[in-house]
Short mmCIF file of C-alpha atoms in Angstrom, two decimals:
data_model
loop_
_atom_site.label_atom_id
_atom_site.label_comp_id
_atom_site.label_asym_id
_atom_site.label_seq_id
_atom_site.Cartn_x
_atom_site.Cartn_y
_atom_site.Cartn_z
CA MET K 270 -0.01 0.01 0.01
CA THR K 271 2.29 2.77 -1.21
CA ASP K 272 -0.09 5.58 -0.35
CA THR K 273 -0.13 4.60 3.31
CA ALA K 274 3.59 4.00 3.67
CA GLY K 275 4.34 7.68 4.03
CA GLY K 276 1.78 8.03 6.78
CA ARG K 277 3.10 5.00 8.64
CA GLY K 278 6.70 6.09 8.36
CA GLY K 279 6.07 8.83 10.92
CA VAL K 280 4.04 6.75 13.33
CA GLY K 281 6.86 5.92 15.70
CA SER K 282 7.86 9.52 16.31
CA ARG K 283 4.29 10.90 16.87
CA ARG K 284 2.32 7.93 18.02
CA ARG K 285 -0.84 9.70 19.27
CA GLY K 286 -0.71 12.36 16.57
CA ARG K 287 -2.06 12.30 13.06
CA PRO K 288 -0.11 12.37 9.79
CA PRO K 289 -0.30 15.66 7.84
CA ARG K 290 -3.78 16.17 6.47
CA ALA K 291 -3.18 16.01 2.69
CA GLU K 292 -1.12 12.90 3.01
CA SER K 293 -3.72 10.94 4.98
CA ALA K 294 -7.15 12.26 3.98
CA ASP K 295 -7.68 9.66 1.24
CA THR K 296 -6.69 6.77 3.43
CA ARG K 297 -8.82 7.99 6.33
CA ASP K 298 -11.79 8.38 4.05
CA ARG K 299 -11.30 4.94 2.59
CA ILE K 300 -11.15 3.40 6.07
CA LEU K 301 -14.30 5.27 7.13
CA ASP K 302 -16.16 4.18 4.00
CA ALA K 303 -15.16 0.59 4.63
CA ALA K 304 -16.15 0.86 8.29
CA ARG K 305 -19.66 2.21 7.44
CA GLU K 306 -20.13 -0.62 4.97
CA GLU K 307 -18.98 -3.29 7.42
CA PHE K 308 -21.01 -2.01 10.37
CA ALA K 309 -24.14 -1.59 8.25
CA GLU K 310 -23.80 -5.03 6.73
CA ARG K 311 -22.71 -7.06 9.78
CA GLY K 312 -23.71 -5.01 12.79
CA TYR K 313 -21.29 -3.91 15.50
CA ASP K 314 -20.50 -7.22 17.13
CA LYS K 315 -19.57 -9.07 13.97
CA THR K 316 -17.45 -6.22 12.54
CA SER K 317 -13.75 -6.29 13.36
CA VAL K 318 -10.98 -3.73 12.89
CA ARG K 319 -9.18 -6.42 10.89
CA GLY K 320 -12.18 -6.75 8.56
CA ILE K 321 -12.46 -3.02 8.10
CA ALA K 322 -8.72 -2.80 7.33
CA LYS K 323 -9.00 -5.60 4.79
CA ALA K 324 -12.00 -3.96 3.08
CA ALA K 325 -10.09 -0.67 2.95
CA GLY K 326 -6.92 -2.32 1.68
CA VAL K 327 -4.77 -1.14 4.59
CA ASP K 328 -3.05 -2.69 7.59
CA SER K 329 -5.04 -3.09 10.84
CA ALA K 330 -2.39 -1.08 12.66
CA LEU K 331 -3.17 1.91 10.51
CA VAL K 332 -6.85 1.76 11.47
CA HIS K 333 -5.86 1.67 15.14
CA HIS K 334 -3.40 4.49 14.55
CA TYR K 335 -5.95 6.82 12.96
CA PHE K 336 -8.97 5.96 15.08
CA GLY K 337 -8.11 3.84 18.10
CA THR K 338 -10.51 1.16 19.30
CA LYS K 339 -13.42 -0.42 17.37
CA GLU K 340 -15.82 1.82 19.31
CA GLN K 341 -13.86 4.87 18.20
CA VAL K 342 -13.83 3.70 14.58
CA PHE K 343 -17.60 3.21 14.82
CA GLU K 344 -18.14 6.67 16.27
CA ALA K 345 -15.95 8.34 13.65
CA ALA K 346 -17.62 6.42 10.82
CA VAL K 347 -21.15 7.34 11.77
CA GLU K 348 -20.30 10.84 12.98
CA VAL K 349 -18.51 11.88 9.80
CA ALA K 350 -21.48 10.59 7.74
CA LEU K 351 -23.87 12.54 9.88
CA VAL K 352 -21.93 15.80 10.07
CA PRO K 353 -23.76 17.26 7.02
CA ALA K 354 -26.97 16.12 8.70
CA LEU K 355 -25.97 17.79 11.95
CA ALA K 356 -25.26 20.96 10.01
CA VAL K 357 -28.68 20.82 8.45
CA ARG K 358 -30.02 20.38 12.00
CA ASP K 359 -29.10 23.99 12.63
CA ALA K 360 -31.12 25.04 9.55
CA VAL K 361 -34.00 22.86 10.78
CA LEU K 362 -33.99 24.75 14.07
CA GLU K 363 -33.81 28.16 12.42
CA VAL K 364 -37.38 28.01 11.13
CA PRO K 365 -40.23 29.17 13.38
CA LEU K 366 -40.96 26.58 16.06
CA ASP K 367 -44.37 25.90 14.49
CA ASP K 368 -42.63 24.61 11.36
CA VAL K 369 -40.07 22.40 13.05
CA GLY K 370 -42.27 19.29 12.94
CA GLU K 371 -42.41 19.30 9.17
CA ARG K 372 -38.77 20.36 8.72
CA LEU K 373 -37.57 17.66 11.09
CA THR K 374 -39.69 14.98 9.44
CA ARG K 375 -38.48 15.94 5.93
CA PHE K 376 -34.91 16.10 7.22
CA LEU K 377 -35.11 12.52 8.53
CA PHE K 378 -36.75 11.24 5.36
CA GLY K 379 -34.02 12.97 3.36
CA LEU K 380 -31.35 11.09 5.36
CA TRP K 381 -33.05 7.70 4.98
CA GLU K 382 -34.00 8.08 1.33
CA ASN K 383 -30.42 9.00 0.38
CA PRO K 384 -28.31 5.82 -0.07
CA VAL K 385 -25.17 7.65 1.12
CA THR K 386 -26.63 8.42 4.55
CA ARG K 387 -28.89 5.37 4.77
CA ARG K 388 -25.90 3.06 5.23
CA PRO K 389 -24.52 4.76 8.34
CA LEU K 390 -28.05 5.07 9.76
CA LEU K 391 -28.61 1.33 9.26
CA ALA K 392 -25.23 0.74 10.83
CA ILE K 393 -26.23 2.80 13.87
CA VAL K 394 -29.63 1.14 14.31
CA ARG K 395 -28.40 -2.44 13.72
CA SER K 396 -25.41 -1.87 16.05
CA ALA K 397 -27.12 0.12 18.79
CA VAL K 398 -29.87 -2.49 19.21
CA ASN K 399 -27.42 -5.29 19.91
CA ASN K 400 -24.41 -3.69 21.49
CA GLU K 401 -24.02 -1.40 24.49
CA ALA K 402 -20.96 0.41 23.13
CA ALA K 403 -22.84 1.27 19.92
CA ALA K 404 -25.94 2.25 21.94
CA THR K 405 -23.77 4.70 23.84
CA VAL K 406 -22.61 6.25 20.56
CA PHE K 407 -26.25 6.50 19.43
CA ARG K 408 -27.27 8.17 22.68
CA ARG K 409 -24.36 10.64 22.41
CA LEU K 410 -25.02 11.55 18.77
CA VAL K 411 -28.79 11.55 18.66
CA SER K 412 -29.72 12.47 22.17
CA ALA K 413 -27.00 14.90 23.13
CA GLN K 414 -26.45 16.55 19.76
CA LEU K 415 -29.96 16.62 18.30
CA LEU K 416 -32.70 16.08 20.88
CA ARG K 417 -31.33 18.36 23.57
CA ARG K 418 -30.92 21.13 20.99
CA ILE K 419 -34.56 20.75 20.02
CA ALA K 420 -35.67 20.49 23.63
CA GLY K 421 -33.83 23.75 24.35
CA GLU K 422 -36.20 25.56 21.99
CA ILE K 423 -39.33 24.24 23.68
CA ASP K 424 -40.86 26.19 26.55
CA SER K 425 -42.29 23.32 28.61
CA PRO K 426 -41.32 21.57 31.83
CA ASP K 427 -41.19 18.20 29.98
CA ALA K 428 -39.36 19.59 26.93
CA GLU K 429 -36.85 16.71 26.74
CA LEU K 430 -39.57 14.06 26.96
CA ARG K 431 -41.51 15.89 24.21
CA ALA K 432 -38.46 15.93 21.95
CA GLU K 433 -37.93 12.21 22.60
CA LEU K 434 -41.54 11.30 21.85
CA ALA K 435 -41.28 13.23 18.59
CA ALA K 436 -38.09 11.35 17.81
CA ALA K 437 -39.79 8.08 18.78
CA GLN K 438 -42.40 8.61 16.10
CA LEU K 439 -39.65 9.15 13.51
CA VAL K 440 -37.51 6.27 14.80
CA GLY K 441 -40.54 3.96 14.63
CA VAL K 442 -41.36 4.97 11.04
CA ALA K 443 -37.71 4.39 10.07
CA MET K 444 -37.70 0.99 11.77
CA MET K 445 -40.86 -0.19 10.01
CA ARG K 446 -40.11 1.34 6.59
CA TYR K 447 -36.34 0.99 6.18
CA VAL K 448 -35.20 -1.68 8.63
CA ILE K 449 -37.94 -4.30 9.02
CA LYS K 450 -39.76 -3.26 5.81
CA ILE K 451 -43.38 -3.87 6.67
CA GLU K 452 -45.88 -3.20 3.90
CA PRO K 453 -47.57 -0.93 2.96
CA ILE K 454 -45.42 1.60 4.89
CA ALA K 455 -42.20 0.34 3.26
CA SER K 456 -43.42 1.23 -0.24
CA ALA K 457 -45.73 4.18 0.51
CA ASP K 458 -45.10 7.54 -1.08
CA PRO K 459 -42.91 9.56 1.36
CA GLU K 460 -45.25 12.54 0.95
CA GLN K 461 -48.20 10.49 2.16
CA ILE K 462 -46.28 9.52 5.29
CA ILE K 463 -44.92 13.04 5.85
CA ALA K 464 -48.45 14.44 5.62
CA ARG K 465 -49.50 12.22 8.55
CA VAL K 466 -46.30 12.22 10.58
CA ALA K 467 -45.21 15.87 10.51
CA PRO K 468 -48.28 17.13 12.43
CA VAL K 469 -47.71 14.40 15.08
CA VAL K 470 -44.06 15.41 15.48
CA GLN K 471 -45.17 19.06 15.74
CA GLY K 472 -47.86 18.09 18.27
CA HIS K 473 -45.32 16.37 20.51
CA LEU K 474 -43.04 19.41 20.39
CA THR K 475 -45.51 22.28 20.83
CA GLY K 476 -48.97 20.78 21.34
CA PRO K 477 -51.04 21.12 24.51
CA MET X 106 -31.40 -36.32 30.79
CA THR X 107 -33.68 -39.10 31.91
CA ASP X 108 -36.86 -37.06 31.49
CA THR X 109 -36.24 -36.66 27.79
CA ALA X 110 -35.27 -40.26 27.15
CA GLY X 111 -38.90 -41.34 26.95
CA GLY X 112 -39.65 -38.75 24.33
CA ARG X 113 -36.63 -39.62 22.24
CA GLY X 114 -37.34 -43.37 22.39
CA GLY X 115 -40.27 -42.95 20.05
CA VAL X 116 -38.60 -40.57 17.63
CA GLY X 117 -37.65 -43.13 15.06
CA SER X 118 -41.11 -44.50 14.58
CA ARG X 119 -42.94 -41.14 14.23
CA ARG X 120 -40.28 -38.82 12.99
CA ARG X 121 -42.44 -35.86 11.96
CA GLY X 122 -44.91 -36.32 14.83
CA ARG X 123 -44.70 -35.12 18.40
CA PRO X 124 -44.41 -37.19 21.54
CA PRO X 125 -47.58 -37.42 23.63
CA ARG X 126 -48.39 -34.09 25.24
CA ALA X 127 -47.97 -34.87 28.97
CA GLU X 128 -44.68 -36.62 28.35
CA SER X 129 -43.12 -33.75 26.42
CA ALA X 130 -44.69 -30.53 27.69
CA ASP X 131 -42.01 -29.88 30.30
CA THR X 132 -39.17 -30.45 27.90
CA ARG X 133 -40.76 -28.33 25.18
CA ASP X 134 -41.30 -25.51 27.67
CA ARG X 135 -37.74 -25.73 28.89
CA ILE X 136 -36.46 -25.55 25.31
CA LEU X 137 -38.68 -22.52 24.57
CA ASP X 138 -37.56 -20.78 27.76
CA ALA X 139 -33.93 -21.34 26.84
CA ALA X 140 -34.54 -20.21 23.26
CA ARG X 141 -36.14 -16.93 24.38
CA GLU X 142 -33.25 -16.30 26.74
CA GLU X 143 -30.62 -17.02 24.07
CA PHE X 144 -32.31 -15.03 21.32
CA ALA X 145 -32.85 -12.03 23.64
CA GLU X 146 -29.32 -12.14 24.92
CA ARG X 147 -27.36 -12.84 21.71
CA GLY X 148 -29.70 -11.92 18.86
CA TYR X 149 -30.73 -14.28 16.12
CA ASP X 150 -27.48 -14.67 14.23
CA LYS X 151 -25.34 -15.57 17.23
CA THR X 152 -27.87 -18.03 18.68
CA SER X 153 -27.51 -21.67 17.65
CA VAL X 154 -29.76 -24.68 18.11
CA ARG X 155 -26.80 -26.33 19.87
CA GLY X 156 -26.60 -23.40 22.32
CA ILE X 157 -30.33 -23.53 23.00
CA ALA X 158 -30.14 -27.28 23.57
CA LYS X 159 -27.21 -26.86 25.97
CA ALA X 160 -29.01 -24.15 27.93
CA ALA X 161 -32.10 -26.37 28.14
CA GLY X 162 -30.04 -29.39 29.14
CA VAL X 163 -31.20 -31.52 26.18
CA ASP X 164 -29.70 -32.91 23.01
CA SER X 165 -29.68 -30.73 19.83
CA ALA X 166 -31.56 -33.47 17.99
CA LEU X 167 -34.46 -33.10 20.37
CA VAL X 168 -34.73 -29.37 19.62
CA HIS X 169 -34.80 -30.16 15.90
CA HIS X 170 -37.31 -32.94 16.51
CA TYR X 171 -39.74 -30.68 18.36
CA PHE X 172 -39.35 -27.48 16.41
CA GLY X 173 -37.36 -28.01 13.17
CA THR X 174 -34.98 -25.26 11.97
CA LYS X 175 -33.56 -22.35 14.00
CA GLU X 176 -36.12 -20.08 12.32
CA GLN X 177 -38.92 -22.36 13.49
CA VAL X 178 -37.54 -22.47 17.04
CA PHE X 179 -37.45 -18.67 16.98
CA GLU X 180 -41.00 -18.40 15.75
CA ALA X 181 -42.27 -20.86 18.33
CA ALA X 182 -40.37 -19.18 21.17
CA VAL X 183 -41.66 -15.70 20.48
CA GLU X 184 -45.15 -16.82 19.42
CA VAL X 185 -45.81 -18.88 22.52
CA ALA X 186 -44.70 -15.95 24.68
CA LEU X 187 -46.97 -13.61 22.77
CA VAL X 188 -50.04 -15.85 22.63
CA PRO X 189 -51.47 -14.33 25.83
CA ALA X 190 -50.72 -10.94 24.31
CA LEU X 191 -52.49 -11.84 21.07
CA ALA X 192 -55.49 -12.98 23.12
CA VAL X 193 -55.55 -9.64 24.87
CA ARG X 194 -55.46 -8.10 21.40
CA ASP X 195 -58.99 -9.32 20.91
CA ALA X 196 -60.00 -7.55 24.11
CA VAL X 197 -58.21 -4.44 22.93
CA LEU X 198 -60.27 -4.48 19.76
CA GLU X 199 -63.56 -5.05 21.58
CA VAL X 200 -63.65 -1.55 23.05
CA PRO X 201 -65.21 1.28 21.03
CA LEU X 202 -62.86 2.39 18.27
CA ASP X 203 -62.41 5.76 19.99
CA ASP X 204 -60.76 3.99 22.95
CA VAL X 205 -58.44 1.73 20.98
CA GLY X 206 -55.59 4.21 21.07
CA GLU X 207 -55.36 4.15 24.86
CA ARG X 208 -56.04 0.41 25.14
CA LEU X 209 -53.40 -0.40 22.58
CA THR X 210 -50.83 1.87 24.22
CA ARG X 211 -51.50 0.40 27.70
CA PHE X 212 -51.39 -3.09 26.20
CA LEU X 213 -47.92 -2.47 24.72
CA PHE X 214 -46.63 -0.93 27.92
CA GLY X 215 -48.00 -3.91 29.84
CA LEU X 216 -45.97 -6.26 27.63
CA TRP X 217 -42.75 -4.24 27.87
CA GLU X 218 -42.99 -3.55 31.62
CA ASN X 219 -43.54 -7.25 32.39
CA PRO X 220 -40.16 -9.07 32.58
CA VAL X 221 -41.77 -12.29 31.33
CA THR X 222 -42.86 -10.76 28.02
CA ARG X 223 -40.07 -8.20 27.77
CA ARG X 224 -37.48 -10.95 27.01
CA PRO X 225 -39.24 -12.30 23.90
CA LEU X 226 -39.95 -8.77 22.74
CA LEU X 227 -36.26 -7.86 23.07
CA ALA X 228 -35.46 -11.09 21.24
CA ILE X 229 -37.77 -10.13 18.40
CA VAL X 230 -36.44 -6.59 18.06
CA ARG X 231 -32.73 -7.51 18.39
CA SER X 232 -33.13 -10.34 15.92
CA ALA X 233 -35.46 -8.70 13.38
CA VAL X 234 -33.17 -5.69 13.00
CA ASN X 235 -30.19 -7.84 12.04
CA ASN X 236 -31.60 -10.91 10.35
CA GLU X 237 -34.00 -11.37 7.44
CA ALA X 238 -35.46 -14.65 8.75
CA ALA X 239 -36.28 -13.01 12.07
CA ALA X 240 -37.66 -9.95 10.31
CA THR X 241 -40.01 -12.25 8.43
CA VAL X 242 -41.28 -13.67 11.68
CA PHE X 243 -41.76 -10.14 13.02
CA ARG X 244 -43.70 -9.11 9.98
CA ARG X 245 -45.87 -12.22 10.20
CA LEU X 246 -46.63 -11.86 13.90
CA VAL X 247 -46.99 -8.11 14.23
CA SER X 248 -48.18 -7.10 10.79
CA ALA X 249 -50.41 -9.98 9.82
CA GLN X 250 -51.80 -10.86 13.25
CA LEU X 251 -52.11 -7.44 14.88
CA LEU X 252 -51.96 -4.54 12.45
CA ARG X 253 -54.27 -5.99 9.79
CA ARG X 254 -56.82 -6.79 12.49
CA ILE X 255 -56.74 -3.19 13.69
CA ALA X 256 -56.80 -1.88 10.11
CA GLY X 257 -59.90 -3.98 9.48
CA GLU X 258 -61.76 -1.91 12.06
CA ILE X 259 -60.86 1.42 10.45
CA ASP X 260 -63.08 2.89 7.78
CA SER X 261 -60.46 4.68 5.67
CA PRO X 262 -58.83 4.04 2.29
CA ASP X 263 -55.39 4.12 3.98
CA ALA X 264 -56.42 2.03 6.97
CA GLU X 265 -53.31 -0.19 6.86
CA LEU X 266 -50.92 2.77 6.69
CA ARG X 267 -52.77 4.40 9.61
CA ALA X 268 -52.40 1.24 11.71
CA GLU X 269 -48.69 1.08 10.83
CA LEU X 270 -48.05 4.72 11.76
CA ALA X 271 -49.79 4.11 15.09
CA ALA X 272 -47.58 1.07 15.57
CA ALA X 273 -44.54 3.11 14.54
CA GLN X 274 -45.13 5.53 17.40
CA LEU X 275 -45.27 2.62 19.85
CA VAL X 276 -42.30 0.81 18.27
CA GLY X 277 -40.27 4.02 18.52
CA VAL X 278 -41.12 4.56 22.18
CA ALA X 279 -40.17 0.93 22.91
CA MET X 280 -36.87 1.34 21.04
CA MET X 281 -35.91 4.50 22.91
CA ARG X 282 -37.19 3.43 26.34
CA TYR X 283 -36.41 -0.29 26.52
CA VAL X 284 -33.82 -1.07 23.87
CA ILE X 285 -31.49 1.93 23.50
CA LYS X 286 -32.53 3.46 26.87
CA ILE X 287 -32.28 7.19 26.19
CA GLU X 288 -33.01 9.46 29.12
CA PRO X 289 -35.40 10.88 30.24
CA ILE X 290 -37.81 8.60 28.37
CA ALA X 291 -36.17 5.44 29.75
CA SER X 292 -36.98 6.36 33.34
CA ALA X 293 -40.13 8.43 32.90
CA ASP X 294 -43.37 7.39 34.63
CA PRO X 295 -45.28 5.18 32.16
CA GLU X 296 -48.46 7.19 32.89
CA GLN X 297 -46.76 10.35 31.74
CA ILE X 298 -45.79 8.74 28.45
CA ILE X 299 -49.19 7.07 27.98
CA ALA X 300 -50.91 10.43 28.47
CA ARG X 301 -48.95 11.85 25.53
CA VAL X 302 -48.77 8.78 23.30
CA ALA X 303 -52.30 7.34 23.52
CA PRO X 304 -53.93 10.38 21.83
CA VAL X 305 -51.33 10.22 19.04
CA VAL X 306 -52.03 6.53 18.44
CA GLN X 307 -55.77 7.28 18.46
CA GLY X 308 -55.21 10.16 16.03
CA HIS X 309 -53.38 7.93 13.58
CA LEU X 310 -56.20 5.38 13.70
CA THR X 311 -59.28 7.57 13.58
CA GLY X 312 -58.17 11.21 13.19
CA PRO X 313 -58.86 13.38 10.14
#
C-alpha cells in the first residue's frame, strides 16, 4: 500500500498524533467508507478492525493508529457521515418553532431516502440495538447533539420528553419502513407519510 | 437427561410427529424458555440450536425434533410468549374504536413492563433488525396478526398505513425506552408517556 507507507513512516515519532492532512485524507476516508459498509452489513459485534482494514486495503495497525478502538472507529464512521446532517439540523432549528415538525420529518426522510446516509443510519440502528458500546454512541449523537438542541427551543417543563416522543415517532417509522420493511409503509409515497407524521411530530413538540 | 429419554425413544417410529403431550410438555417449555433467553441475549445470528439445547439441558436433535430449523424455534419461542398478548389483542379491539388508542398503548406498555414478556420482545427486536429470517417472523406476527386486525376496524382508504403509523409511534417509544434506553424517556413514569402517546395513536387510527 504505497499511499499509506508515508503516513506510517512517521508513526513511531508521533504515536498519538495524526499524519499531515493532505497525506492521509484519502486513506482515512477509505477506512471510514469501509467501516460504514462493514457496520451496516454485519452489525457492530460481527465487525472487526481487521475486517475493516481488509476492506479498505490497509493494515489493521493503520486503522488503530488513525482511530483507536473499534468503538472509536464506529463513532468516527457514523459521525462523519452525519456531520452534514448535523449541520442541516441548525437550519432545521432556524425556522419558526411551528414549522419544526415538518422540517424535522423531511430532514429525517431525506437522510433515509439517500443511499449515502442510509448506510450509516442502518449501521447505527443495527449496532445500537445489539451492542451497548454502539448504543452509547447512538445516545451521544442523537440524544445529546440533536434532541437536547430541540428541547432547548421548547418552553415546557417536559421539553426533553416531548423531543424524545417526537423522535420516537420518527424512529418507529424508520424501523418499520427501512429496517424491518413492513408493507404498505415500506413502499408508501414519502409525501403520504410526511403528511400524517409531521403534524404528530409538531404536536409532540409544541402541542397542549 | 432421563426425562427426555422417553420422548426420544419414540422418535424413530414417528419422525415428523410429536411425543404425547404430557410426556413432552415440560421439555418443550424448557427448550422454549432457553430459546427466548438465548435469542434475547445474543440476537438471532449468534444463537444456535446447539446453544439452546445446551441451555435447556437436552440434546440438539431433540430441539430439531420438536421445532425443526432455527427459524422455526425462533418463531415458536416468540409466538408462545406472545399468545397471551395476542389474546388480549382481541379484548383491545372489543372496546369502542375511539378507545383503541389508549387500550393499545396500555397493552404495549404492559408487555414491555412485564419481565416475562419483555425478554421475547427484546429477542424479536434485536433479531429482526439484524436478520431477514427473524424480520419475516416479526412481519408475520406483528403485521399480519395485529396490524391488519386493527386496520380492518378502520373505515379509511389508507387504513393499513394508519395502523402502521400508530404502531410506529409505539415501536419508537419501545426502542428509545427499553432497547437503547435514552433518558429521560427510559426512566419516565409510564403514565406520563401514555398520556402523551395514547392520543397520538388514536389520532393515527381515527383522526382526520
